[in-house]
Coordinates of C-alpha atoms in Angstrom, one line a residue:
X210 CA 109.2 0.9 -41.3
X211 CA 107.7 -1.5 -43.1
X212 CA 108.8 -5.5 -42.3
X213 CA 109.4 -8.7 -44.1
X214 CA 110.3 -11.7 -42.3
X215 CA 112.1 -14.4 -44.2
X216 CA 111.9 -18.3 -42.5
X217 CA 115.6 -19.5 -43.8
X218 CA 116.5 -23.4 -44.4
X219 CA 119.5 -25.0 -44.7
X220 CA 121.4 -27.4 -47.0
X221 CA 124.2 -29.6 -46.7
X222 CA 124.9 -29.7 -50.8
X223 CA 123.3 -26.5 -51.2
X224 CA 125.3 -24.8 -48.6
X225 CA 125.0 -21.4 -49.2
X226 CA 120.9 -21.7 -49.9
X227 CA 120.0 -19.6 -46.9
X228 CA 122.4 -16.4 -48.1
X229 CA 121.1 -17.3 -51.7
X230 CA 117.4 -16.9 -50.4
X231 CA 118.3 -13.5 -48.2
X232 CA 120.3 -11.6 -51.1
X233 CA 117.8 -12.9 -54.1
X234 CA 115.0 -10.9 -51.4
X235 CA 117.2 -7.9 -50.3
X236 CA 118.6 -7.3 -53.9
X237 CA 115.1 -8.1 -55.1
X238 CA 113.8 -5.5 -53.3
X239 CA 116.6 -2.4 -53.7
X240 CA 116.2 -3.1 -57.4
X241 CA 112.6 -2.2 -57.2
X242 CA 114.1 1.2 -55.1
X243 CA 112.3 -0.2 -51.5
X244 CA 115.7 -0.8 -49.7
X245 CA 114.1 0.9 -46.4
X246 CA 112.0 -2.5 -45.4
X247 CA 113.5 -4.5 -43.1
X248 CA 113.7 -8.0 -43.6
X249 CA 113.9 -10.3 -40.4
X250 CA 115.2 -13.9 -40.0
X251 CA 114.6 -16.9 -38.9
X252 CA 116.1 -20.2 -39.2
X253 CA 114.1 -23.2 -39.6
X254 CA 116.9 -26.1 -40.4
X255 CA 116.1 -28.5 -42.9
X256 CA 112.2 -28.0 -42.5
X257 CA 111.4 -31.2 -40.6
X258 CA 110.2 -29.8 -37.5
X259 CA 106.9 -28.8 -37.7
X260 CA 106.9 -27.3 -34.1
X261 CA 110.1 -25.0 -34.8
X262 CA 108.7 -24.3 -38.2
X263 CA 105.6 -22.8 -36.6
X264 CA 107.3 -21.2 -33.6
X265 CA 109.9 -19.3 -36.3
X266 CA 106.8 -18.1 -38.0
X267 CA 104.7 -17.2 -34.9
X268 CA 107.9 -15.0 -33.9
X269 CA 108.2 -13.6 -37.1
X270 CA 104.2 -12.1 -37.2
X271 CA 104.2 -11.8 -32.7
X272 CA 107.8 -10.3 -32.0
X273 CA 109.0 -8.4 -35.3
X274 CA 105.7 -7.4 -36.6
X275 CA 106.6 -8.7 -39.8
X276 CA 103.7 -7.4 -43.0
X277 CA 104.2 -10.7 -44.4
X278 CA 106.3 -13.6 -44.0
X279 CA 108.3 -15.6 -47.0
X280 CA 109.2 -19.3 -46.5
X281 CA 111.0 -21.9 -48.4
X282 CA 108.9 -24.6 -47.1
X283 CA 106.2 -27.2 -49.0
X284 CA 103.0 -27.9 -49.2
X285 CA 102.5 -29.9 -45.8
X286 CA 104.4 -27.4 -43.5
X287 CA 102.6 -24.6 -44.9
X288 CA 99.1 -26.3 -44.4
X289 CA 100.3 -26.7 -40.6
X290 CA 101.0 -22.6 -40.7
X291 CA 97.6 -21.9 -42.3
X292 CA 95.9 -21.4 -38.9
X293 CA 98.8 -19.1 -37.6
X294 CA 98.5 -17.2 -40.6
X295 CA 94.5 -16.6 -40.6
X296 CA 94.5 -15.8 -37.1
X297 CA 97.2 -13.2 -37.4
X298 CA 95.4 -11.6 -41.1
X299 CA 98.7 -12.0 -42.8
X300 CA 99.9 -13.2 -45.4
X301 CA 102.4 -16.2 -46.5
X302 CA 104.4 -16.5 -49.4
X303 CA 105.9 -19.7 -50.2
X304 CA 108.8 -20.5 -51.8
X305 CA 107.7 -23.5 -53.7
X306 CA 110.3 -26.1 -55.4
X307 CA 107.7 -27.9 -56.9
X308 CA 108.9 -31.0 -55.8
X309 CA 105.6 -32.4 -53.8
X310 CA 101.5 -32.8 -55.4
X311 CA 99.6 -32.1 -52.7
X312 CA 96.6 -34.2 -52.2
X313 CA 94.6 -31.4 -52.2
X314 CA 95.4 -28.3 -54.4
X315 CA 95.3 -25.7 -51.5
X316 CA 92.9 -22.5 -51.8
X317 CA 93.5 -20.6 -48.6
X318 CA 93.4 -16.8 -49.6
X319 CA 96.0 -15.9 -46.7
X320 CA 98.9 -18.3 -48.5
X321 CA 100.4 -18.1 -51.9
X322 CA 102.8 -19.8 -53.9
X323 CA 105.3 -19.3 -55.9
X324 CA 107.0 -22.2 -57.3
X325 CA 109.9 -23.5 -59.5
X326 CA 107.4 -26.5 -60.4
X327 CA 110.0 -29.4 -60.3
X328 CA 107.0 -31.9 -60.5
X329 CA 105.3 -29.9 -63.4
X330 CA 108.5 -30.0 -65.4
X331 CA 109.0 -34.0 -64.9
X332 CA 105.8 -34.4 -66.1
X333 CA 106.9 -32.3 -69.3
X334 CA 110.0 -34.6 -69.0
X335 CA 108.4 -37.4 -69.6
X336 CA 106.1 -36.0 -72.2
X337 CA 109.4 -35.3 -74.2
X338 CA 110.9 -38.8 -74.0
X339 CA 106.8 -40.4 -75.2
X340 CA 107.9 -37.5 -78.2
X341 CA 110.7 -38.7 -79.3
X342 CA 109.4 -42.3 -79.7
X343 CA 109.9 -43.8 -76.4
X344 CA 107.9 -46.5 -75.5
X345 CA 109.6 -48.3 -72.6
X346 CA 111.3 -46.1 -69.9
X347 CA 113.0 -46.8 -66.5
X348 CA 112.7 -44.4 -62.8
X349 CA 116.3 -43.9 -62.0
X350 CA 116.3 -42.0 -58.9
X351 CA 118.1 -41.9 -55.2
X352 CA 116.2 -42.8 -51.7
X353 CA 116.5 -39.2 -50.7
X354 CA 114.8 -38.0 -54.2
X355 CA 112.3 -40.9 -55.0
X356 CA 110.3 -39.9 -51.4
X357 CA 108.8 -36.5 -53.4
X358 CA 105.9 -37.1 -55.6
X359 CA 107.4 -35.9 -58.7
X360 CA 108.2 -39.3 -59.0
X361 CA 104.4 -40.1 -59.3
X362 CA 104.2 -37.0 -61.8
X363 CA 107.0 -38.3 -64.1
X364 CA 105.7 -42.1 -64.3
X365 CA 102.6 -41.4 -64.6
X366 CA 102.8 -39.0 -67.3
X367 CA 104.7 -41.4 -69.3
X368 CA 102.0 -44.3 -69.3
X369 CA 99.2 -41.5 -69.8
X370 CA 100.7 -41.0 -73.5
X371 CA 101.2 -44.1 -74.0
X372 CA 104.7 -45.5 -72.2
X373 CA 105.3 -48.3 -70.2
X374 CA 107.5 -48.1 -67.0
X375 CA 109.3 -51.3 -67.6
X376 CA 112.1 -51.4 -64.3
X377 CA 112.8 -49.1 -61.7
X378 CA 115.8 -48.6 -59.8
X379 CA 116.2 -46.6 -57.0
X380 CA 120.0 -46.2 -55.3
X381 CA 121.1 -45.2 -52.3
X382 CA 122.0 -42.0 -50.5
X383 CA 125.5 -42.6 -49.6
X384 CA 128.7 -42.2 -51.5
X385 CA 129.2 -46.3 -50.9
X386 CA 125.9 -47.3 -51.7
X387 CA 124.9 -45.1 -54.8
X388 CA 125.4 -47.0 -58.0
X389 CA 124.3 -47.5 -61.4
X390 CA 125.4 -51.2 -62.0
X391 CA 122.0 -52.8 -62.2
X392 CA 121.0 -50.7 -65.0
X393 CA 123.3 -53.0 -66.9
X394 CA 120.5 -55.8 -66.6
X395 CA 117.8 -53.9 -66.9
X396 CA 118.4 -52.1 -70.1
X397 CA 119.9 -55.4 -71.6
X398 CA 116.2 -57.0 -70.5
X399 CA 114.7 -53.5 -72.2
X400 CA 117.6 -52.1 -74.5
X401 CA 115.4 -49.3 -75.8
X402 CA 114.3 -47.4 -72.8
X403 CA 114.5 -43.9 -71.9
X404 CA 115.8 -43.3 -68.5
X405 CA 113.5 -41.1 -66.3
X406 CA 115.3 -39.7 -64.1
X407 CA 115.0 -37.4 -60.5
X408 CA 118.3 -36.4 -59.1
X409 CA 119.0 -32.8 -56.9
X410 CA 122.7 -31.3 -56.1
X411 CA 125.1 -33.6 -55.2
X412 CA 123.5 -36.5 -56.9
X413 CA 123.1 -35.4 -60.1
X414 CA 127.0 -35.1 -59.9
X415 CA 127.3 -38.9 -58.7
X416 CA 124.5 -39.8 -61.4
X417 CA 126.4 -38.1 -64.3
X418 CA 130.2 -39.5 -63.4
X419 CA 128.4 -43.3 -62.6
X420 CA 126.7 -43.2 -66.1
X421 CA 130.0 -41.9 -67.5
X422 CA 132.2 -44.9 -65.8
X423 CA 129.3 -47.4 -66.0
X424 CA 128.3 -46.8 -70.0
X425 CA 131.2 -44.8 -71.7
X426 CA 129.8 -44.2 -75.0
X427 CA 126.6 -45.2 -75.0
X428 CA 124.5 -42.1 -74.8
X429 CA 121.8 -43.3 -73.3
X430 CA 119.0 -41.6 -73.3
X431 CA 118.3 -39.4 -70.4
X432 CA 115.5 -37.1 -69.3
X433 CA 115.7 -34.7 -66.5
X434 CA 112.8 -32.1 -64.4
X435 CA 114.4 -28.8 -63.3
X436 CA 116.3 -29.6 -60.5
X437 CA 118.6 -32.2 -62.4
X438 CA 119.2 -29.2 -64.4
X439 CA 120.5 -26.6 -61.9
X440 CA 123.3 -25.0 -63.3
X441 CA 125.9 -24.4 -60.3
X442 CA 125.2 -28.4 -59.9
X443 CA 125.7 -29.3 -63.8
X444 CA 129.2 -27.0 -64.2
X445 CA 130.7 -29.5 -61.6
X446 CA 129.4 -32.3 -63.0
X447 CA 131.4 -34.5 -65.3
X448 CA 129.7 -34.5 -68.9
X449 CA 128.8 -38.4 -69.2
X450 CA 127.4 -38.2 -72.7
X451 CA 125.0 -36.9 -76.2
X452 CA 121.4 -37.7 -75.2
X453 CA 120.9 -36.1 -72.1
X454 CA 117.5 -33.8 -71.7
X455 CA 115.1 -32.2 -69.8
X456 CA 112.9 -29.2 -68.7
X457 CA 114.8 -26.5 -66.6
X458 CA 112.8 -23.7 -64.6
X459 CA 115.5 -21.1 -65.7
X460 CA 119.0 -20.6 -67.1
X461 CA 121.7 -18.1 -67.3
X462 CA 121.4 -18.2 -70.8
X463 CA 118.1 -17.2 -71.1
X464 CA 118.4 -13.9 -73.2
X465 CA 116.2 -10.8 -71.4
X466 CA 117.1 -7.5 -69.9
X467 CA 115.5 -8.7 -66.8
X468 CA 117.7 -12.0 -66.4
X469 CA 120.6 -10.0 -67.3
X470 CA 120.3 -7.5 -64.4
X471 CA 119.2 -10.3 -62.0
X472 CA 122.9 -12.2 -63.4
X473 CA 125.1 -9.1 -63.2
X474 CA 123.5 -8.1 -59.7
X475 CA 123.7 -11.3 -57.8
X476 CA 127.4 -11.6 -59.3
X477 CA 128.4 -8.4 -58.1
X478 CA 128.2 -9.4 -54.3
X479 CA 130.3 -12.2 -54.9
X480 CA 127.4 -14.6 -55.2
X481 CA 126.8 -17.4 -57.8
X482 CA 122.9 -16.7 -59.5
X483 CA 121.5 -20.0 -59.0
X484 CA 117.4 -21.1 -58.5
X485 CA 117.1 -20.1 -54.6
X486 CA 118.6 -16.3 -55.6
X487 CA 116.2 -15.8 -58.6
X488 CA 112.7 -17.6 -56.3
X489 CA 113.3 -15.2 -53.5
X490 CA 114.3 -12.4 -56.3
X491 CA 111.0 -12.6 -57.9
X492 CA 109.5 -13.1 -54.5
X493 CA 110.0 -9.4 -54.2
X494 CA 108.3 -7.9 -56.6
X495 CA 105.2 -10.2 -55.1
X496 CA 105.8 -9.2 -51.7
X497 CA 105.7 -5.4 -52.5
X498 CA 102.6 -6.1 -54.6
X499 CA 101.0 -7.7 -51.1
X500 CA 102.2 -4.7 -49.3
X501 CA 100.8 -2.0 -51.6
X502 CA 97.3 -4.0 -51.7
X503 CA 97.6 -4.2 -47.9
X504 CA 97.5 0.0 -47.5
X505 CA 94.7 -0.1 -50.3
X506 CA 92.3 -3.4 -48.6
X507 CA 93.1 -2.0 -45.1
X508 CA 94.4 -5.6 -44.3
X509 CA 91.0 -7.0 -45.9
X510 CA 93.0 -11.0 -47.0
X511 CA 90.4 -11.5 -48.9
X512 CA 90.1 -8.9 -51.4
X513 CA 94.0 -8.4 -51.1
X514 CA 94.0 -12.7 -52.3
X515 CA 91.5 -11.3 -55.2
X516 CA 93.8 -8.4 -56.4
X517 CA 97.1 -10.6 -56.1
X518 CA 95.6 -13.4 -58.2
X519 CA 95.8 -10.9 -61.1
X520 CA 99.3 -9.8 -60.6
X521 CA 101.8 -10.9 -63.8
X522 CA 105.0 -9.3 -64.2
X523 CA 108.0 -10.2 -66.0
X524 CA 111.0 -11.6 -64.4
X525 CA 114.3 -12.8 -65.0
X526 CA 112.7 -16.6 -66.7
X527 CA 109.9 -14.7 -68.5
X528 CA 106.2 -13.8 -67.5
X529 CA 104.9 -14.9 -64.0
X530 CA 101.2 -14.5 -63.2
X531 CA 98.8 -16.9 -60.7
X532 CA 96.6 -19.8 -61.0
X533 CA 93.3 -18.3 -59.2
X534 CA 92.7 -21.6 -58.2
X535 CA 95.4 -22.9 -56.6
X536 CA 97.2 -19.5 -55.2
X537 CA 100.3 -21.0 -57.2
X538 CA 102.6 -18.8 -59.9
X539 CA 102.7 -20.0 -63.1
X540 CA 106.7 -19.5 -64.9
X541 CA 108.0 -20.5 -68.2
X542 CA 109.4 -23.5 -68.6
X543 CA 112.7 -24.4 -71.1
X544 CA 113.1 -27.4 -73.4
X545 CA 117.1 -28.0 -72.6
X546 CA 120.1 -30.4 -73.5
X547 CA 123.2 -31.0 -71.3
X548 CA 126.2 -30.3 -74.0
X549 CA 129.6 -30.5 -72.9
X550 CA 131.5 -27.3 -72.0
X551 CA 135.7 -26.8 -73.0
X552 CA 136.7 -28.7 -69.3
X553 CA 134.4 -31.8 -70.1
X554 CA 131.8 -30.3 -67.2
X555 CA 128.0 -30.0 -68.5
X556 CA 125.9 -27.0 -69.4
X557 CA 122.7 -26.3 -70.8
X558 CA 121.9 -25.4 -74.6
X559 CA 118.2 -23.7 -74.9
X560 CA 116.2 -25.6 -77.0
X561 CA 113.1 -23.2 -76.2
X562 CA 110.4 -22.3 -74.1
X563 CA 107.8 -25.2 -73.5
X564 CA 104.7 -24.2 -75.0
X565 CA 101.9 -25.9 -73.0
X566 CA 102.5 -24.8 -69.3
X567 CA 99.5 -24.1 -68.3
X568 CA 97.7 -26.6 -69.9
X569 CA 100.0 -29.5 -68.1
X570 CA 99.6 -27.4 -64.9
X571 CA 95.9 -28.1 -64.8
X572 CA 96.4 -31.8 -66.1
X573 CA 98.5 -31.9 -62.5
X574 CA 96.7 -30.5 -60.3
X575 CA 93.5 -32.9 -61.5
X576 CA 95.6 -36.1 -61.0
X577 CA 94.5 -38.6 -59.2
X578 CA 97.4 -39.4 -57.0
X579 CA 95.7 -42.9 -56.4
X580 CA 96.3 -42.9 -52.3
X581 CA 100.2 -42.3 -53.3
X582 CA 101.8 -40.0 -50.6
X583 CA 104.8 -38.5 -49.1
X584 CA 106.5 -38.9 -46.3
X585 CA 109.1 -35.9 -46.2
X586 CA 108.0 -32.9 -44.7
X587 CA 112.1 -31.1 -45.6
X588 CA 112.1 -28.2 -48.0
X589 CA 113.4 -30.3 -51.2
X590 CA 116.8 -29.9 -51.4
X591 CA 117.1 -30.0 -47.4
X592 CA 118.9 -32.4 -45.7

């Protein structure tokens, strides 16, 4: 029997992330008829020890034999398991948020990627807001959110066509210490400024009610990057306003034969289809693709990397193929408003599908991220 080990993390706003990330794989997988592999577990907390990180995988490859191991992990950790991995002639799939730029765009032909590309879509974000006329803009994001390098995509982005970041304002992580109150004097020092802004789970829930109390009618203008557009997030969110916009990795909306069955399957074990069920859905239909290459390569990594590289297939957001250069999956990405739905909550209205993905992808992964780092090693979303 055939084995796929799954490295599992946990959430304290995303709760359920860890079941989300094991049915989107096991459903994945029985829809593509290959319900007899087994698929192993291990736990690896929020991601932020690199030494129990590496000790779940090691177990995974030593112990359960496992063909090839999936992780929702980032960049850094899975540089730490690239040794592991190239000594053991296995490969790694990671589940990728997108949240993090690495320094350097990795190539190793033992790890791939497969990503929701929350720093790709900020920079799209913020190539909206510079469309619609925005010259001035402000970074409204949270301590836990602002320590991930989309915040360098998004900004950056926006003074590359032309913007100026004129204030930024960066609140806590607390109920008691997140607010919005000194937007008040920076958007009456810059009263035409688009607000850039990076929020995940709970937050975007706080964000969304504080806007509502703090500027009840105003509709300023806000732009979000996919994970300020998650949709279990937005429906309990209070719906603060018009003029609220963004880039979302994928929606329930989205109208396909393949997003249907991903919806009506998920739904049918009592789950909610969110962004960690569809990532480790489509993770699936890569994994068996590494498995079937395995048998033909005789567990050759490198021409089994070539073959991969080539793989596209069409899943529940649209077409997926690879970047040969970076290892890294390549997804559509959706042009979106947050509309009001008949309880005053938020959902998303399609807009449609962002044109230029791949271009902006390469325009990423050749910035120059100017000595700016990271200092979070948790799987975004983690903590």
């Amino acid at each position: 029997m055939q084995v796929i080990g799954i490295l599992l993390s946990r959430s304290t706003y995303y709760q359920t992330i860890g079941f989300d990330l094991y049915e989107g794989l096991r459903s994945g997988l029985k829809q593509l008829g290959r319900s007899d592999i087994k698929i192993v577990t291990e736990n690896i907390g929020f991601g932020t020890d690199k030494q129990q990180c590496y000790r779940s995988a090691e177990k995974l490859l030593l112990e359960e034999n496992a063909s090839i191991v999936i992780a929702y992990i980032g960049h850094r950790t899975a540089q730490l398991l690239r040794p592991l991995f190239l000594a053991a002639n296995k490969i790694l799939i990671v589940l990728d948020a997108g949240a993090n730029m690495p320094h350097e765009w990795p190539t190793c032909p033992n790890i791939f990627y497969h990503s929701l590309h929350n720093s790709l879509g900020a920079s799209l974000a913020a190539k909206e807001a510079t469309n619609d006329g925005y010259k001035n803009a402000g970074m409204v994001t949270g301590y836990y959110d602002a320590g991930y390098l989309h915040t360098y995509s998004i900004s950056k982005t926006f003074q590359d066509n032309g913007g100026t970041i004129a204030f930024n304002h960066a609140t806590g992580y607390k109920t008691d210490d997140f607010t919005m109150e000194p937007l008040k004097e920076h958007l009456t020092n810059f009263p035409e400024s688009a607000l850039l802004s990076i929020f995940s789970g709970d937050y975007v829930e706080w964000y969304f009610e504080q806007i509502k109390n703090t500027f009840e009618g105003k509709n300023l203008p806000i732009y979000l990057p996919p994970f300020g557009l998650e949709e279990t997030m937005l429906g309990n969110s209070i719906y603060p306003g018009k003029n609220i916009k963004g880039i979302a990795a994928w929606s329930k909306k989205i109208k396909s034969t393949e997003n249907q069955i991903f919806i009506e399957t998920i739904t049918e074990l009592g789950k909610i289809p969110n962004l960690f069920s569809l990532l480790s859905w489509e993770s699936a239909t890569i994994a068996l693709r590494a498995l079937e290459l395995s048998d033909e390569h005789k567990n050759n990594v490198s021409n089994i990397a070539q073959d991969l590289q080539s793989l596209s297939f069409i899943s529940p957001r649209g077409e997926i193929y690879f970047d040969p250069k970076t290892n890294t999956s390549i997804s559509p990405l959706y042009k979106v408003a947050v509309i009001s739905d008949n309880e005053g909550k938020c959902e998303l209205q399609l807009e449609g599908e962002v044109t230029e993905v791949n271009e902006q992808y390469k325009k990423l992964t050749n910035q120059d991220l100017d000595q700016t780092t990271s200092a979070w090693f948790n799987s975004y979303v983690c903590i």
